[in-house]
mmCIF file with all atom_site columns, C-alpha atoms in Angstrom:
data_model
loop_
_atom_site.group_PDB
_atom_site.id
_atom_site.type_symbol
_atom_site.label_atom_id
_atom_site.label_alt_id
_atom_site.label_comp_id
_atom_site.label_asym_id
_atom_site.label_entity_id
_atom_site.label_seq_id
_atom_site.pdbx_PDB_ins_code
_atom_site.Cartn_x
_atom_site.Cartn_y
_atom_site.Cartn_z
_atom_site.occupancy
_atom_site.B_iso_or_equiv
_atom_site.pdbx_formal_charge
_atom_site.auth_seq_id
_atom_site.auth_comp_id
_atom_site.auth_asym_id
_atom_site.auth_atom_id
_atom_site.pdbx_PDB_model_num
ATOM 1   C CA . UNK T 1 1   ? -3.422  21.043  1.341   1.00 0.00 ? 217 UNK T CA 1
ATOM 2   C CA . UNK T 1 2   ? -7.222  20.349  1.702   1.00 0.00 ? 218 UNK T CA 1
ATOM 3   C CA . UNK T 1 3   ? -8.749  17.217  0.187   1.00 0.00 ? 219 UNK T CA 1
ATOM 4   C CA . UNK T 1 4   ? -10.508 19.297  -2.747  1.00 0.00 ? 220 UNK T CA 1
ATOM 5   C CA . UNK T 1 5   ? -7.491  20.831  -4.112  1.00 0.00 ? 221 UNK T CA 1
ATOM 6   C CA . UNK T 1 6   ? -5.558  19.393  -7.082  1.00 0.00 ? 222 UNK T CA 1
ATOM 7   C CA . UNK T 1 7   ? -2.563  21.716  -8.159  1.00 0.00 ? 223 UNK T CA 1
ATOM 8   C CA . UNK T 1 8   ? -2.687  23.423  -11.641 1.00 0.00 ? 224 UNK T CA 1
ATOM 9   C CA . UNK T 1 9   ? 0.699   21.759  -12.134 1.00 0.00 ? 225 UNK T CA 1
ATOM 10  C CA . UNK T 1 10  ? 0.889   18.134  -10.996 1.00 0.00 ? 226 UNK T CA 1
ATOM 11  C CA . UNK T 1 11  ? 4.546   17.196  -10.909 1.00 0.00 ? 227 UNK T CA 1
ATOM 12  C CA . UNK T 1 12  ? 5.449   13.707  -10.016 1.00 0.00 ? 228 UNK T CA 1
ATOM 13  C CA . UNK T 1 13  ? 4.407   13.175  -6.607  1.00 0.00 ? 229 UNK T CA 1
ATOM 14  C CA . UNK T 1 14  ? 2.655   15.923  -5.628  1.00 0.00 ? 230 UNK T CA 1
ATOM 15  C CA . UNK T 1 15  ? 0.457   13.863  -4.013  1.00 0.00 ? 231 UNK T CA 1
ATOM 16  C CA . UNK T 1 16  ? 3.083   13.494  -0.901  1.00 0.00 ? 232 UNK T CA 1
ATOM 17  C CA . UNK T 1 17  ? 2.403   16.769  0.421   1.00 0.00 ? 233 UNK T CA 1
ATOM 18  C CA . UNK T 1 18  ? -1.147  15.191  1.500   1.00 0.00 ? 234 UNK T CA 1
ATOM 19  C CA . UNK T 1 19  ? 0.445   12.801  3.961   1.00 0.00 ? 235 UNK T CA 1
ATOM 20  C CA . UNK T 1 20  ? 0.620   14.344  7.490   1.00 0.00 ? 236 UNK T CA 1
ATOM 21  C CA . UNK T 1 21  ? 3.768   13.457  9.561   1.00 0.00 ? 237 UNK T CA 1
ATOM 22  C CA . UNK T 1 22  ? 3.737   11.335  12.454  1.00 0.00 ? 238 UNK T CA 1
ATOM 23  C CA . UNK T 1 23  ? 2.820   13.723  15.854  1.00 0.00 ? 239 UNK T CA 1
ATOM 24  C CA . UNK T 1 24  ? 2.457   10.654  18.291  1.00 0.00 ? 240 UNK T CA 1
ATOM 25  C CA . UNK T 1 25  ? 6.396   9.206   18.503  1.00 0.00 ? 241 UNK T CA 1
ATOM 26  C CA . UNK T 1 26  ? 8.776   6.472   17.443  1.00 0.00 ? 242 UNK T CA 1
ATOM 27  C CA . UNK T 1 27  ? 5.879   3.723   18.274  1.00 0.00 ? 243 UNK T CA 1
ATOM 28  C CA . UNK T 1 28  ? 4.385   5.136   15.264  1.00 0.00 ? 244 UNK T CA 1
ATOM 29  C CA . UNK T 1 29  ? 4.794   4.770   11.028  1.00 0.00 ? 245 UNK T CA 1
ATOM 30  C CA . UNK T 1 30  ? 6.283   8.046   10.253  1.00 0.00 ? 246 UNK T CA 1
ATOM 31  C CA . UNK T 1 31  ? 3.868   9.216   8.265   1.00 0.00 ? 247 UNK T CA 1
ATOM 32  C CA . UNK T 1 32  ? -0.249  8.464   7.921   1.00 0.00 ? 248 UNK T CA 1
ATOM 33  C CA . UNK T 1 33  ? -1.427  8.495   4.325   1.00 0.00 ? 249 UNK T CA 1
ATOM 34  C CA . UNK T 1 34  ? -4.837  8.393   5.716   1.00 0.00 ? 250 UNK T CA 1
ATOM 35  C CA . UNK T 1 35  ? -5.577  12.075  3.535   1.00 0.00 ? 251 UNK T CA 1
ATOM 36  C CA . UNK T 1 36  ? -3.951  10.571  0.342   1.00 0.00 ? 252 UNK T CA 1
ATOM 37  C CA . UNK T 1 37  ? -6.115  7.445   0.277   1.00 0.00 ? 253 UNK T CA 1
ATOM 38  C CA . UNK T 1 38  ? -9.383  10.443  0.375   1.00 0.00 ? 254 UNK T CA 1
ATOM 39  C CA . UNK T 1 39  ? -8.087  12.304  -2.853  1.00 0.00 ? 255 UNK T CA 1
ATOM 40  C CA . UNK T 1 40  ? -9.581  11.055  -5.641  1.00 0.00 ? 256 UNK T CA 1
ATOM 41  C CA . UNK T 1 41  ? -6.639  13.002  -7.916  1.00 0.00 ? 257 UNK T CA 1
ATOM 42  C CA . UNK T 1 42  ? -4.173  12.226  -5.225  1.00 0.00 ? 258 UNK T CA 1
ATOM 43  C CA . UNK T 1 43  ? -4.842  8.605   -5.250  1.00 0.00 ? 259 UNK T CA 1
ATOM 44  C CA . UNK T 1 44  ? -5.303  8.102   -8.793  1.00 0.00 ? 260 UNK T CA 1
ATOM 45  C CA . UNK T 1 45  ? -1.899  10.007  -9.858  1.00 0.00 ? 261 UNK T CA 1
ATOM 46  C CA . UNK T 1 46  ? -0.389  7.731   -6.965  1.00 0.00 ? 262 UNK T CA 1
ATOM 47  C CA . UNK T 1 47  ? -1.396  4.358   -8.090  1.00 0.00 ? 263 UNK T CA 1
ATOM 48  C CA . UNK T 1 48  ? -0.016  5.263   -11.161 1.00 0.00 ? 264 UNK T CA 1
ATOM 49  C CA . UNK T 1 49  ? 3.082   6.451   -10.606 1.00 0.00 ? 265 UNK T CA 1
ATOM 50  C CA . UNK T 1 50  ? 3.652   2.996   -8.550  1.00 0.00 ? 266 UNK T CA 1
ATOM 51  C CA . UNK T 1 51  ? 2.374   0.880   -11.641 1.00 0.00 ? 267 UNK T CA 1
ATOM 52  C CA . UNK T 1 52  ? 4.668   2.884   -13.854 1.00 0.00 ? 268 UNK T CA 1
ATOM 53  C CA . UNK T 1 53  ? 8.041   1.213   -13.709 1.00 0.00 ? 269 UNK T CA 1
ATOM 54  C CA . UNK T 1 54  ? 5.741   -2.215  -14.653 1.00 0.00 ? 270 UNK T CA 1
ATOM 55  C CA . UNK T 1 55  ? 4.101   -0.655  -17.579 1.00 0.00 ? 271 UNK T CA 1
ATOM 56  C CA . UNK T 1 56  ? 4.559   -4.374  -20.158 1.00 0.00 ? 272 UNK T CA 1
ATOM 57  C CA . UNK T 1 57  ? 5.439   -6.546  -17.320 1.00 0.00 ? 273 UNK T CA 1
ATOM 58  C CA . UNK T 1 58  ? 3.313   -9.648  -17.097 1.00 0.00 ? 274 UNK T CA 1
ATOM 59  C CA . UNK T 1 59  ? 1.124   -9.422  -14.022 1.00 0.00 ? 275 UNK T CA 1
ATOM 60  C CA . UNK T 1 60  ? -0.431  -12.158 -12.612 1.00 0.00 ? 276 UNK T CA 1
ATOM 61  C CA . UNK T 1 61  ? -1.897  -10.917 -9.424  1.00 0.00 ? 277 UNK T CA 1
ATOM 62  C CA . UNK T 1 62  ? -1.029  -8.050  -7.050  1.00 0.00 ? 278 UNK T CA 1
ATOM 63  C CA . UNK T 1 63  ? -0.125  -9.136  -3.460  1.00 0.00 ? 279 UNK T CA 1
ATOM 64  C CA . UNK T 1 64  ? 0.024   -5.936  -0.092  1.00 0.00 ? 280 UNK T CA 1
ATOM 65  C CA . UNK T 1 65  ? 1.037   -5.929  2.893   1.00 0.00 ? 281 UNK T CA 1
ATOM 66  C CA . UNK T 1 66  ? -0.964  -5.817  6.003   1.00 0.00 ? 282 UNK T CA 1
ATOM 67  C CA . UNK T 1 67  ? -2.809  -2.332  6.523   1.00 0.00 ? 283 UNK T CA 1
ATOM 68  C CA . UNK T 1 68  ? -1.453  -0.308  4.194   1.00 0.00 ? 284 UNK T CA 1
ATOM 69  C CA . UNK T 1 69  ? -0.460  -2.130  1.644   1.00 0.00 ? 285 UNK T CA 1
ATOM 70  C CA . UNK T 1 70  ? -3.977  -3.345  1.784   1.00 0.00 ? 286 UNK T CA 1
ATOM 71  C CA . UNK T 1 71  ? -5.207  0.072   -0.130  1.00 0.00 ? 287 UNK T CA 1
ATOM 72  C CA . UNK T 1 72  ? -2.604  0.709   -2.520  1.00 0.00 ? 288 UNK T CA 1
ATOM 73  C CA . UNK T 1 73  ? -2.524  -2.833  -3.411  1.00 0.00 ? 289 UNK T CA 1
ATOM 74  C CA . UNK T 1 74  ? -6.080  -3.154  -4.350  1.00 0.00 ? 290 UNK T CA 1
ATOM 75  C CA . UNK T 1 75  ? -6.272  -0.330  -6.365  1.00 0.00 ? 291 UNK T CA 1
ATOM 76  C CA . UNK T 1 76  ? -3.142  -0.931  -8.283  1.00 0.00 ? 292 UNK T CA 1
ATOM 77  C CA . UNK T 1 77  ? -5.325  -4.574  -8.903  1.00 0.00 ? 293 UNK T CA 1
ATOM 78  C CA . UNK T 1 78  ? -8.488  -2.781  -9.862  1.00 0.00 ? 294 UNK T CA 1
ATOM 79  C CA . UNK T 1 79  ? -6.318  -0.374  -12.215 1.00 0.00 ? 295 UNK T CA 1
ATOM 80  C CA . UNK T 1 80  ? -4.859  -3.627  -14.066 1.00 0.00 ? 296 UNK T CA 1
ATOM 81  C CA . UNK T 1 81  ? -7.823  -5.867  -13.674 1.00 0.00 ? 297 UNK T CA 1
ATOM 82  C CA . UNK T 1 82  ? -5.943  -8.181  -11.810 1.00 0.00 ? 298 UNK T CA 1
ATOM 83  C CA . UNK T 1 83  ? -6.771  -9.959  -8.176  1.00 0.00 ? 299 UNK T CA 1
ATOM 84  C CA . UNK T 1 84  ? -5.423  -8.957  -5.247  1.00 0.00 ? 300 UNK T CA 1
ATOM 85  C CA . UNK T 1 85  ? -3.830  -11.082 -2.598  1.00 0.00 ? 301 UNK T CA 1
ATOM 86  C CA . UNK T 1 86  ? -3.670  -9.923  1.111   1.00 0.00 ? 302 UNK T CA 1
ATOM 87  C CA . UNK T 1 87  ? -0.124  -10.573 3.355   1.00 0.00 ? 303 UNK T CA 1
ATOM 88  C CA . UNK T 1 88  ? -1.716  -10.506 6.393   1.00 0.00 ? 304 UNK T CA 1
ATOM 89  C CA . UNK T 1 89  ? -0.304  -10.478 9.907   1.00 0.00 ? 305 UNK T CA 1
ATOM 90  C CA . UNK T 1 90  ? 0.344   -13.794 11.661  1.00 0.00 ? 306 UNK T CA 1
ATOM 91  C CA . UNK T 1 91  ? -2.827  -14.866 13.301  1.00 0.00 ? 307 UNK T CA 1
ATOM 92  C CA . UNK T 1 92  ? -5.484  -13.598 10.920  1.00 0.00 ? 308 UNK T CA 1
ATOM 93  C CA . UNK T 1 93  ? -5.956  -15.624 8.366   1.00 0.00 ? 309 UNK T CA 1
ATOM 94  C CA . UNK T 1 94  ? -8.704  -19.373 9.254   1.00 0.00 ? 310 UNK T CA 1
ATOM 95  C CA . UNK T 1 95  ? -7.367  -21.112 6.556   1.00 0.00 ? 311 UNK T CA 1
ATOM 96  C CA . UNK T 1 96  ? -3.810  -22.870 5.995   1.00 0.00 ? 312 UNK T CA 1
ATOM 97  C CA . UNK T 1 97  ? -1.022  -20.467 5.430   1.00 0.00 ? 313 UNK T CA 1
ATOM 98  C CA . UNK T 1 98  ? 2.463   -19.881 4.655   1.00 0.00 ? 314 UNK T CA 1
ATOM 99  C CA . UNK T 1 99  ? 4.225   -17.784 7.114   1.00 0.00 ? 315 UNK T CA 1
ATOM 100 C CA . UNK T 1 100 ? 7.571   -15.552 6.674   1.00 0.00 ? 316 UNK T CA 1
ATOM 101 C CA . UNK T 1 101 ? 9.276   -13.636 9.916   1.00 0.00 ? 317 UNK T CA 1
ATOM 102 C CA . UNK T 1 102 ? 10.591  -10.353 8.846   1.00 0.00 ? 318 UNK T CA 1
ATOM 103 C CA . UNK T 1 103 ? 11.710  -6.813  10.453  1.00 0.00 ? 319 UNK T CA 1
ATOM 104 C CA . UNK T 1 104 ? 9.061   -3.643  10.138  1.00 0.00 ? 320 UNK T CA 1
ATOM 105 C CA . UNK T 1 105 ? 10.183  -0.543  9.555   1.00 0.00 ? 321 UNK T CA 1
ATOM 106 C CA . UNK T 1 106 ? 10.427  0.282   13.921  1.00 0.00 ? 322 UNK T CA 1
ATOM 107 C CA . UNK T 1 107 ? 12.462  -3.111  14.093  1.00 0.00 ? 323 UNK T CA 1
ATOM 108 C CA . UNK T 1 108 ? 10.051  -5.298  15.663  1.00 0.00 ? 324 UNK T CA 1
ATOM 109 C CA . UNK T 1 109 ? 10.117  -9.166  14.818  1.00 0.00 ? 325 UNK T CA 1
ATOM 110 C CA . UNK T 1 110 ? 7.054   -10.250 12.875  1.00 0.00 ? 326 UNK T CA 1
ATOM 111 C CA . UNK T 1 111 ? 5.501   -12.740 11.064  1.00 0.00 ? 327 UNK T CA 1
ATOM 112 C CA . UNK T 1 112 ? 3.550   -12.263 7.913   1.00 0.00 ? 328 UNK T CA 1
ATOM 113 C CA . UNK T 1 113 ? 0.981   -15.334 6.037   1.00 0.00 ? 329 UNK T CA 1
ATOM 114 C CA . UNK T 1 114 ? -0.259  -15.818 2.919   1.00 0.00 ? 330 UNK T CA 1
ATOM 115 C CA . UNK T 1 115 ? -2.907  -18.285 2.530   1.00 0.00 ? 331 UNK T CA 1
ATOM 116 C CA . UNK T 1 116 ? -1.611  -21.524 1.094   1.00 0.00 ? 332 UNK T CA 1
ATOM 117 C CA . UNK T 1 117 ? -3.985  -21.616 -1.855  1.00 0.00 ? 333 UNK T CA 1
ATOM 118 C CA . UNK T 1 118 ? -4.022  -17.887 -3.134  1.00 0.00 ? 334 UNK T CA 1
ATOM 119 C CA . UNK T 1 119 ? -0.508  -18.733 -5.060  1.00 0.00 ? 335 UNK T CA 1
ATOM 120 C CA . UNK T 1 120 ? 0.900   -21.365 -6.571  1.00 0.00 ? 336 UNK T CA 1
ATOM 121 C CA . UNK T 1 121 ? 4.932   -22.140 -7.681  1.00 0.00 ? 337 UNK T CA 1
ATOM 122 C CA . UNK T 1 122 ? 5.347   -20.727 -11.240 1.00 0.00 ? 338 UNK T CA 1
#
């Protein structure tokens, strides 16, 4: 699908077809959204289908994670006029920080931050 071309018929998700599957092995996510994030329909009909299921839930802020995350986060925030907060990778962030090991998606111990005065409890 080229990055002009919006189907007469948008079913949920059509969007998907735009992501190109991983070519370069297991080190890699398996699949790059890099074409999605260039679609202006593609994008748009995206970020809404992810905000859906919250449609009357209070939202204070939306948080992504590193990379990715970073780009649908942001523009589900811009969507609902809301701010954004970054989860960054360890190591990234000058200011104090909260930090929270987890497992990706290739099983690789991490460690994520937040910094300490982006959020409060509550």
């Amino acid at each position: 699908m080229d990055l002009c071309h919006v189907p007469p018929t948008q079913e949920k998700g059509w969007y998907l077809a735009l992501m190109a599957p991983n070519v370069k092995g297991p080190n890699y996510a398996w699949l790059d959204p890099s074409r999605l994030y260039c679609h202006p329909q593609g994008l748009q009909d995206c970020v809404g289908d992810l905000l859906q299921p919250f449609q009357g839930d209070p939202i204070d802020m939306v948080a992504g994670i590193d990379a990715m995350g970073f780009i649908l986060g942001a523009a589900a925030a811009a969507v609902l006029r809301k701010g954004f907060l970054a989860i960054r990778k360890a190591g990234h962030l000058c200011v104090q920080t909260l930090a929270q090991p987890y497992t990706d998606y290739s099983g690789r111990e991490k460690v994520m931050e937040v910094r300490t005065d982006a959020i409060s409890p509550g």
